[in-house]
CSV table of C-alpha atoms and ligand atoms in Angstrom, one decimal:
chain,number,residue,atom,x,y,z
I,197,MET,CA,-139.5,87.3,-66.6
I,198,ILE,CA,-139.8,84.0,-68.9
I,199,GLN,CA,-142.5,83.0,-66.4
I,200,GLU,CA,-144.6,86.2,-67.1
I,201,ARG,CA,-144.4,85.8,-70.8
I,202,ILE,CA,-145.7,82.4,-71.0
I,203,ASN,CA,-148.4,83.2,-68.2
I,204,LYS,CA,-149.4,86.0,-70.6
I,205,ILE,CA,-149.4,83.9,-73.7
I,206,ALA,CA,-151.7,81.9,-71.8
I,207,LYS,CA,-154.3,84.3,-71.1
I,208,GLU,CA,-154.1,85.9,-74.3
I,209,ALA,CA,-154.4,82.5,-76.1
I,210,GLU,CA,-157.5,81.6,-74.3
I,211,SER,CA,-159.0,85.0,-74.4
I,212,SER,CA,-158.9,85.3,-78.3
I,213,LEU,CA,-160.1,81.6,-78.6
I,214,SER,CA,-163.4,82.6,-77.1
I,215,SER,CA,-164.1,84.7,-79.8
I,216,VAL,CA,-163.3,82.0,-82.5
I,217,GLN,CA,-166.4,81.5,-84.4
I,218,THR,CA,-165.2,79.7,-88.0
I,219,THR,CA,-163.0,76.7,-88.7
I,220,ALA,CA,-160.7,79.4,-90.5
I,221,ASP,CA,-160.3,81.4,-87.5
I,222,LEU,CA,-159.5,78.3,-85.5
I,223,GLU,CA,-157.1,77.1,-87.9
I,224,LEU,CA,-155.4,80.4,-87.7
I,225,TRP,CA,-155.4,80.3,-83.6
I,226,GLU,CA,-153.6,77.1,-83.8
I,227,VAL,CA,-150.9,78.3,-85.8
I,228,LYS,CA,-150.1,81.1,-83.9
I,229,TYR,CA,-150.3,79.6,-80.4
I,230,LEU,CA,-149.7,75.8,-80.9
I,231,GLY,CA,-147.8,76.0,-84.4
I,232,ARG,CA,-144.0,75.2,-84.9
I,233,LYS,CA,-143.0,78.8,-84.5
I,234,SER,CA,-145.2,80.0,-81.8
I,235,GLU,CA,-143.7,82.3,-79.2
I,236,LEU,CA,-144.2,79.4,-76.4
I,237,ASN,CA,-142.4,77.2,-79.2
I,238,GLU,CA,-139.7,79.7,-79.3
I,239,ILE,CA,-139.4,80.0,-75.6
I,240,LEU,CA,-139.2,75.9,-75.3
I,241,LYS,CA,-136.5,76.1,-78.1
I,242,GLY,CA,-134.2,78.3,-75.6
I,243,LEU,CA,-134.6,76.4,-72.8
I,244,ARG,CA,-131.0,74.6,-73.6
I,245,ASP,CA,-129.3,77.9,-72.8
I,246,MET,CA,-131.1,78.4,-69.9
I,247,THR,CA,-129.3,77.9,-66.4
I,248,PRO,CA,-130.4,74.9,-64.8
I,249,ASP,CA,-132.3,76.6,-62.0
I,250,GLU,CA,-134.4,78.4,-64.9
I,251,LYS,CA,-134.9,74.9,-67.0
I,252,LYS,CA,-136.6,73.3,-63.5
I,253,ILE,CA,-139.1,76.2,-63.8
I,254,ILE,CA,-139.6,77.1,-67.3
I,255,GLY,CA,-139.6,73.5,-68.9
I,256,PRO,CA,-142.5,71.9,-66.4
I,257,LEU,CA,-144.5,75.6,-66.9
I,258,GLY,CA,-143.5,75.7,-70.4
I,259,ASN,CA,-144.8,72.0,-71.2
I,260,THR,CA,-148.2,72.3,-68.9
I,261,THR,CA,-149.3,75.4,-70.6
I,262,LYS,CA,-148.9,73.6,-74.1
I,263,GLN,CA,-151.3,70.8,-72.8
I,264,THR,CA,-153.4,73.5,-71.6
I,265,LEU,CA,-153.4,75.2,-74.8
I,266,PHE,CA,-154.1,71.9,-77.0
I,267,ARG,CA,-156.7,70.9,-74.4
I,268,ILE,CA,-158.6,74.0,-75.2
I,269,PHE,CA,-157.9,73.9,-78.7
I,270,GLU,CA,-159.6,70.4,-79.3
I,271,GLU,CA,-162.5,71.4,-77.2
I,272,ALA,CA,-163.1,74.3,-79.3
I,273,LYS,CA,-162.6,72.0,-82.5
I,274,ASN,CA,-165.4,69.7,-81.3
I,275,THR,CA,-168.0,72.6,-80.3
I,276,LEU,CA,-167.2,74.1,-83.9
I,277,ALA,CA,-168.0,70.5,-85.4
I,278,GLU,CA,-171.2,69.9,-83.7
I,279,LYS,CA,-172.3,73.3,-84.6
I,280,SER,CA,-172.0,72.9,-88.2
I,281,ILE,CA,-174.1,69.5,-88.0
I,282,ASP,CA,-177.5,70.6,-89.8
I,283,TRP,CA,-180.0,69.1,-87.3
I,284,GLU,CA,-183.0,69.2,-89.4
I,285,LYS,CA,-181.0,66.9,-91.9
I,286,GLU,CA,-180.3,64.4,-89.4
I,287,ARG,CA,-183.8,64.1,-88.5
I,288,ILE,CA,-184.9,60.7,-88.3
I,289,ASP,CA,-188.8,60.0,-89.0
I,290,VAL,CA,-189.1,57.0,-86.7
I,291,THR,CA,-192.7,56.6,-88.4
I,292,ALA,CA,-191.5,56.3,-92.1
I,293,PRO,CA,-192.2,52.9,-93.7
I,294,GLY,CA,-189.1,50.8,-93.9
I,295,THR,CA,-187.4,49.6,-97.0
I,296,LEU,CA,-188.1,46.3,-98.1
I,297,HIS,CA,-185.1,44.1,-98.4
I,298,THR,CA,-185.1,41.1,-100.2
I,299,PHE,CA,-183.4,38.0,-99.6
I,300,GLY,CA,-181.8,35.4,-102.1
I,301,HIS,CA,-183.0,31.7,-101.4
I,302,LEU,CA,-181.9,28.4,-102.9
I,303,HIS,CA,-182.8,27.1,-106.4
I,304,PRO,CA,-185.4,24.8,-106.9
I,305,ILE,CA,-182.6,22.3,-108.3
I,306,THR,CA,-180.7,22.5,-105.3
I,307,LEU,CA,-183.7,22.2,-102.8
I,308,LEU,CA,-184.3,18.9,-104.7
I,309,GLU,CA,-180.7,17.5,-104.1
I,310,ASN,CA,-180.7,18.4,-100.8
I,311,GLU,CA,-184.0,16.8,-100.3
I,312,VAL,CA,-183.0,13.9,-102.0
I,313,GLN,CA,-179.6,13.6,-100.2
I,314,ASP,CA,-181.3,13.7,-97.0
I,315,ILE,CA,-183.8,10.7,-98.0
I,316,PHE,CA,-180.7,8.6,-99.1
I,317,SER,CA,-178.3,9.7,-95.8
I,318,SER,CA,-181.2,8.1,-93.8
I,319,MET,CA,-180.9,4.8,-95.5
I,320,GLY,CA,-176.9,4.9,-95.0
I,321,PHE,CA,-176.1,6.3,-98.3
I,322,THR,CA,-172.6,8.6,-98.7
I,323,ILE,CA,-172.7,11.4,-101.4
I,324,ALA,CA,-169.9,11.4,-103.6
I,325,ASP,CA,-169.1,14.0,-106.7
I,326,GLY,CA,-166.6,14.6,-109.1
I,327,PRO,CA,-166.1,17.2,-112.2
I,328,GLU,CA,-167.8,18.3,-114.8
I,329,LEU,CA,-164.8,18.6,-117.3
I,330,GLU,CA,-164.1,14.7,-117.9
I,331,THR,CA,-162.0,12.1,-119.9
I,332,GLU,CA,-163.3,9.8,-122.6
I,333,HIS,CA,-162.1,6.9,-120.4
I,334,ASN,CA,-164.3,8.1,-117.2
I,335,ASN,CA,-167.1,8.6,-119.5
I,336,PHE,CA,-167.3,6.1,-122.0
I,337,ASP,CA,-164.4,3.6,-121.9
I,338,ALA,CA,-164.7,2.3,-118.4
I,339,LEU,CA,-168.0,2.1,-118.6
I,340,ASN,CA,-168.0,-0.5,-121.4
I,341,PHE,CA,-168.9,1.9,-124.4
I,342,PRO,CA,-166.6,0.0,-127.0
I,343,ALA,CA,-164.8,2.6,-129.3
I,344,ASP,CA,-167.2,3.2,-132.2
I,345,HIS,CA,-169.9,1.7,-130.7
I,346,PRO,CA,-173.3,3.1,-131.6
I,347,ALA,CA,-174.1,3.2,-128.3
I,348,ARG,CA,-171.6,6.1,-127.5
I,349,ASP,CA,-174.1,8.0,-130.1
I,350,MET,CA,-177.0,7.6,-127.7
I,351,GLN,CA,-175.4,10.9,-126.0
I,352,ASP,CA,-174.3,13.8,-128.1
I,353,THR,CA,-171.0,15.0,-126.5
I,354,PHE,CA,-169.4,18.3,-126.4
I,355,TRP,CA,-165.8,17.6,-127.0
I,356,LEU,CA,-162.6,19.8,-126.0
I,357,GLU,CA,-160.4,20.9,-128.4
I,358,GLU,CA,-157.4,18.8,-127.9
I,359,ASP,CA,-153.7,19.5,-128.4
I,360,LYS,CA,-152.5,17.0,-131.0
I,361,LYS,CA,-149.7,15.5,-128.6
I,362,SER,CA,-152.6,14.5,-125.8
I,363,LYS,CA,-153.0,11.1,-125.4
I,364,GLU,CA,-156.3,11.4,-123.7
I,365,HIS,CA,-159.5,13.4,-125.2
I,366,HIS,CA,-161.5,15.1,-122.7
I,367,LEU,CA,-165.2,15.9,-122.9
I,368,LEU,CA,-167.8,17.7,-120.6
I,369,ARG,CA,-169.6,14.6,-118.9
I,370,THR,CA,-172.6,13.2,-120.6
I,371,GLN,CA,-173.7,11.6,-117.2
I,372,THR,CA,-173.0,11.3,-114.0
I,373,SER,CA,-172.1,7.5,-114.2
I,374,THR,CA,-168.4,8.9,-115.0
I,375,VAL,CA,-168.6,9.3,-110.8
I,376,GLN,CA,-169.1,5.3,-110.8
I,377,VAL,CA,-165.4,5.0,-112.3
I,378,ARG,CA,-163.8,7.7,-110.0
I,379,PHE,CA,-165.5,6.1,-106.7
I,380,MET,CA,-164.6,2.6,-107.6
I,381,GLU,CA,-161.2,3.0,-108.3
I,382,ALA,CA,-160.9,4.9,-104.9
I,383,ASN,CA,-163.0,2.4,-103.0
I,384,LYS,CA,-163.4,-0.9,-102.3
I,385,PRO,CA,-167.0,-2.7,-101.7
I,386,PRO,CA,-169.2,-2.7,-100.0
I,387,PHE,CA,-170.5,0.9,-100.0
I,388,ARG,CA,-173.6,2.3,-101.1
I,389,VAL,CA,-173.5,6.3,-102.9
I,390,ILE,CA,-175.3,8.8,-104.6
I,391,VAL,CA,-174.0,11.4,-106.9
I,392,PRO,CA,-175.9,14.5,-107.9
I,393,GLY,CA,-174.2,16.4,-110.3
I,394,LYS,CA,-174.4,18.2,-113.9
I,395,VAL,CA,-173.9,16.9,-117.3
I,396,PHE,CA,-174.0,18.3,-120.8
I,397,ARG,CA,-175.7,16.6,-124.0
I,398,ASN,CA,-174.7,18.2,-127.1
I,399,GLU,CA,-178.4,18.6,-128.6
I,400,ALA,CA,-181.2,21.0,-129.5
I,401,THR,CA,-183.2,22.9,-126.7
I,402,ASP,CA,-186.7,22.2,-126.4
I,403,ALA,CA,-189.7,21.9,-123.8
I,404,SER,CA,-188.2,19.0,-122.8
I,405,HIS,CA,-184.7,19.0,-123.6
I,406,GLU,CA,-181.5,21.0,-122.1
I,407,PHE,CA,-177.9,21.2,-123.3
I,408,ALA,CA,-177.5,21.2,-119.3
I,409,PHE,CA,-179.6,19.4,-117.2
I,410,HIS,CA,-178.7,17.7,-113.5
I,411,GLN,CA,-178.6,13.9,-112.7
I,412,PHE,CA,-178.2,12.0,-110.1
I,413,GLU,CA,-176.6,8.5,-110.1
I,414,CYS,CA,-176.8,5.6,-107.2
I,415,LEU,CA,-174.6,2.9,-106.9
I,416,MET,CA,-174.8,0.1,-104.1
I,417,VAL,CA,-172.2,-2.9,-104.6
I,418,GLY,CA,-171.6,-5.7,-102.3
I,419,ASN,CA,-169.8,-8.7,-102.3
I,420,GLU,CA,-171.2,-11.7,-104.8
I,421,GLY,CA,-175.2,-12.2,-104.0
I,422,GLU,CA,-175.6,-9.7,-101.3
I,423,VAL,CA,-176.8,-6.8,-103.6
I,424,THR,CA,-179.3,-7.9,-106.2
I,425,VAL,CA,-182.0,-6.8,-108.4
I,426,ALA,CA,-184.6,-6.8,-105.5
I,427,THR,CA,-182.3,-4.7,-103.4
I,428,PHE,CA,-182.4,-2.1,-106.3
I,429,LYS,CA,-186.3,-2.1,-106.0
I,430,TYR,CA,-186.5,-1.9,-102.5
I,431,VAL,CA,-184.5,1.0,-102.2
I,432,ALA,CA,-186.2,2.9,-105.3
I,433,GLU,CA,-189.8,2.1,-103.8
I,434,THR,CA,-188.5,3.5,-100.5
I,435,PHE,CA,-186.9,6.7,-102.2
I,436,PHE,CA,-189.7,7.3,-104.5
I,437,SER,CA,-192.4,6.8,-101.6
I,438,GLN,CA,-190.6,9.1,-99.4
I,439,PHE,CA,-189.8,11.7,-101.9
I,440,PHE,CA,-193.2,11.9,-103.4
I,441,GLY,CA,-194.7,11.5,-99.7
I,442,LYS,CA,-197.1,8.4,-100.5
I,443,HIS,CA,-196.5,4.7,-101.5
I,444,VAL,CA,-195.0,4.5,-105.1
I,445,ASP,CA,-194.7,1.2,-107.1
I,446,VAL,CA,-191.6,0.7,-109.0
I,447,ARG,CA,-191.6,-1.6,-112.2
I,448,LEU,CA,-188.8,-2.9,-114.2
I,449,ARG,CA,-188.6,-3.0,-118.2
I,450,PRO,CA,-185.7,-4.7,-120.3
I,451,SER,CA,-183.5,-1.9,-121.7
I,452,PHE,CA,-179.6,-2.1,-122.6
I,453,PHE,CA,-177.0,0.4,-121.1
I,454,PRO,CA,-173.1,-1.1,-121.8
I,455,PHE,CA,-172.3,-0.5,-117.8
I,456,THR,CA,-175.0,-2.8,-116.7
I,457,GLU,CA,-175.9,-6.2,-117.4
I,458,PRO,CA,-179.1,-6.9,-117.1
I,459,SER,CA,-180.2,-3.2,-117.6
I,460,PHE,CA,-183.6,-1.8,-117.3
I,461,GLU,CA,-185.7,1.0,-117.7
I,462,PHE,CA,-187.7,1.9,-114.7
I,463,ASP,CA,-191.0,3.6,-114.2
I,464,ILE,CA,-192.7,4.3,-110.9
I,465,SER,CA,-196.9,4.2,-110.5
I,466,CYS,CA,-198.1,7.7,-111.6
I,467,ILE,CA,-198.0,10.0,-108.8
I,468,ILE,CA,-201.1,12.2,-109.9
I,469,CYS,CA,-203.6,9.6,-110.8
I,470,ASP,CA,-201.8,6.6,-108.5
I,471,GLY,CA,-201.9,4.4,-111.3
I,472,LYS,CA,-205.3,4.6,-112.7
I,473,GLY,CA,-204.8,6.5,-115.7
I,474,CYS,CA,-204.6,10.1,-116.3
I,475,SER,CA,-203.3,12.9,-119.0
I,476,ALA,CA,-199.9,13.3,-117.3
I,477,CYS,CA,-199.2,9.4,-117.6
I,478,LYS,CA,-200.6,9.3,-121.1
I,479,GLN,CA,-203.4,6.7,-119.3
I,480,THR,CA,-200.6,4.3,-118.6
I,481,GLY,CA,-200.6,4.9,-114.8
I,482,TRP,CA,-196.6,4.7,-115.0
I,483,LEU,CA,-194.1,7.6,-115.5
I,484,GLU,CA,-190.8,6.6,-117.0
I,485,ILE,CA,-187.9,7.7,-114.5
I,486,GLY,CA,-184.6,6.4,-115.6
I,487,GLY,CA,-182.1,3.5,-116.5
I,488,ALA,CA,-180.6,1.0,-114.1
I,489,GLY,CA,-179.0,-2.3,-114.4
I,490,MET,CA,-176.7,-4.8,-112.5
I,491,VAL,CA,-173.3,-3.2,-112.7
I,492,ASN,CA,-171.6,-4.8,-115.7
I,493,GLN,CA,-168.7,-7.2,-114.5
I,494,LYS,CA,-166.7,-5.2,-117.0
I,495,VAL,CA,-167.0,-2.3,-115.5
I,496,PHE,CA,-165.6,-3.9,-112.5
I,497,GLU,CA,-162.6,-4.9,-114.2
I,498,ALA,CA,-161.9,-2.0,-115.6
I,499,VAL,CA,-161.8,-0.3,-112.2
I,500,GLY,CA,-159.3,-3.1,-111.2
I,501,TYR,CA,-162.3,-5.3,-109.1
I,502,LYS,CA,-161.7,-9.0,-109.7
I,503,ARG,CA,-164.3,-10.3,-112.0
I,504,GLY,CA,-167.1,-12.4,-110.2
I,505,LYS,CA,-166.0,-11.3,-106.5
I,506,TYR,CA,-168.7,-8.2,-106.6
I,507,GLN,CA,-172.2,-7.5,-107.5
I,508,GLY,CA,-174.3,-4.4,-107.3
I,509,PHE,CA,-176.7,-2.2,-108.7
I,510,ALA,CA,-176.5,1.3,-110.6
I,511,TRP,CA,-179.4,3.6,-111.6
I,512,GLY,CA,-179.3,7.1,-113.1
I,513,PHE,CA,-181.8,9.7,-113.9
I,514,GLY,CA,-182.7,13.3,-114.7
I,515,LEU,CA,-183.0,15.1,-111.5
I,516,THR,CA,-184.4,18.2,-113.2
I,517,ARG,CA,-187.1,15.7,-114.7
I,518,LEU,CA,-188.0,14.9,-110.9
I,519,ALA,CA,-188.0,18.6,-110.4
I,520,MET,CA,-190.6,18.9,-113.4
I,521,MET,CA,-192.5,16.1,-112.0
I,522,LYS,CA,-192.5,17.3,-108.3
I,523,TYR,CA,-193.1,21.2,-109.2
I,524,LYS,CA,-195.3,20.5,-112.1
I,525,ILE,CA,-193.3,22.7,-114.5
I,526,ALA,CA,-194.4,22.3,-118.5
I,527,ASP,CA,-190.8,23.9,-119.7
I,528,ILE,CA,-187.3,22.4,-118.7
I,529,ARG,CA,-185.8,25.7,-120.1
I,530,LEU,CA,-187.4,27.7,-117.4
I,531,LEU,CA,-184.9,26.0,-114.7
I,532,MET,CA,-181.8,27.2,-115.9
I,533,SER,CA,-183.4,30.6,-117.0
I,534,SER,CA,-182.5,33.1,-114.7
I,535,ASP,CA,-185.9,34.7,-115.0
I,536,LEU,CA,-186.6,36.1,-111.1
I,537,ARG,CA,-190.4,35.8,-111.8
I,538,PHE,CA,-190.0,31.9,-111.9
I,539,ILE,CA,-187.2,31.6,-109.6
I,540,ARG,CA,-189.1,33.5,-106.6
I,541,GLN,CA,-191.7,31.3,-106.6
I,542,PHE,CA,-189.7,28.6,-104.6
Q,687,LIG,N1,-175.9,7.2,-117.6
Q,687,LIG,C1,-177.4,6.8,-118.0
Q,687,LIG,C2,-177.7,8.1,-119.1
Q,687,LIG,O1,-177.6,9.2,-118.4
Q,687,LIG,C3,-178.4,6.8,-117.1
Q,687,LIG,C4,-178.3,5.3,-116.5
Q,687,LIG,C5,-178.5,4.2,-117.1
Q,687,LIG,C6,-177.4,5.4,-115.3
Q,687,LIG,C7,-178.5,2.9,-116.0
Q,687,LIG,C8,-177.0,4.2,-114.5
Q,687,LIG,C9,-177.6,3.1,-115.1
Q,687,LIG,O2,-176.1,4.4,-113.2
Q,687,LIG,O3,-177.6,2.0,-114.3
Q,687,LIG,O4,-178.5,7.9,-120.0
């Protein structure tokens, strides 16, 4: 009796499913035949009051019927979903031209930094860096800028507002030379290291001045007598010749920096006219590059080295300026602007 009822439900469900046309109809069908209050479910709920013999037959039959109904329901659902797809809309025109995807790339200054790092790595130098927000100690004191000395005014400084209680003054570093102090405090000679990095100067901007630009520091120290001015000249000539892809001469002129003694300004032979004289070098045959010198023993003392034990050279210059020379950029401000028309040329 119950068996027949179940078989009847199954037949009826199958035939009524074949006439279902819409999702709404399908939902009604689901409630009627698979829902909690469906006839089949009611029968299955009554199982517990049946005799063991009845249970043995009705239980499996009820369950397989339920599974079958569920399966045909799923099939009908898929068929309906497929029917509702607008194939015309889905059509892909494989002959249509594609969309152009633009890719980002490295900034010219970064490209240059990488190039400089490659050349120095090949000469056995390692690369160091330090924070842009620095202490007055690392930017000035340890580099032998005496307090209230006019040399501090050579570099207009962005100072941070300090808590009255703070003992240390902070600033945006005006030079990558700060990393000389950090590096030497943590390492003992001999070593050779370069430091590319961003520096800040509190000054008005024009075609050749920016308040933020990139510098590049070089520091090589060995035992007394091992690293000399001649070593500096050799390293500088090797670097610039590789960088510009042709032989470049380096010349030194006497100068002053608190952290070097003796100190020099150094020039390279003009890369445009090869030293003959042109408008780029103002007919002198030389291009000014940066500052250099033998590390002042007072700096060695400030980082905890014994006076007279070590000897080495340091140099520093604007990487930004080098980029301008290499790429013939007339206005420094272009390099830090976000003008994509400019950036995309690299
Ligand atoms: N720090 C100096 C500046 O920003 C450049 C410089 C000069 C760095 C001489 C050096 C050096 O390492 O020896 O003007």
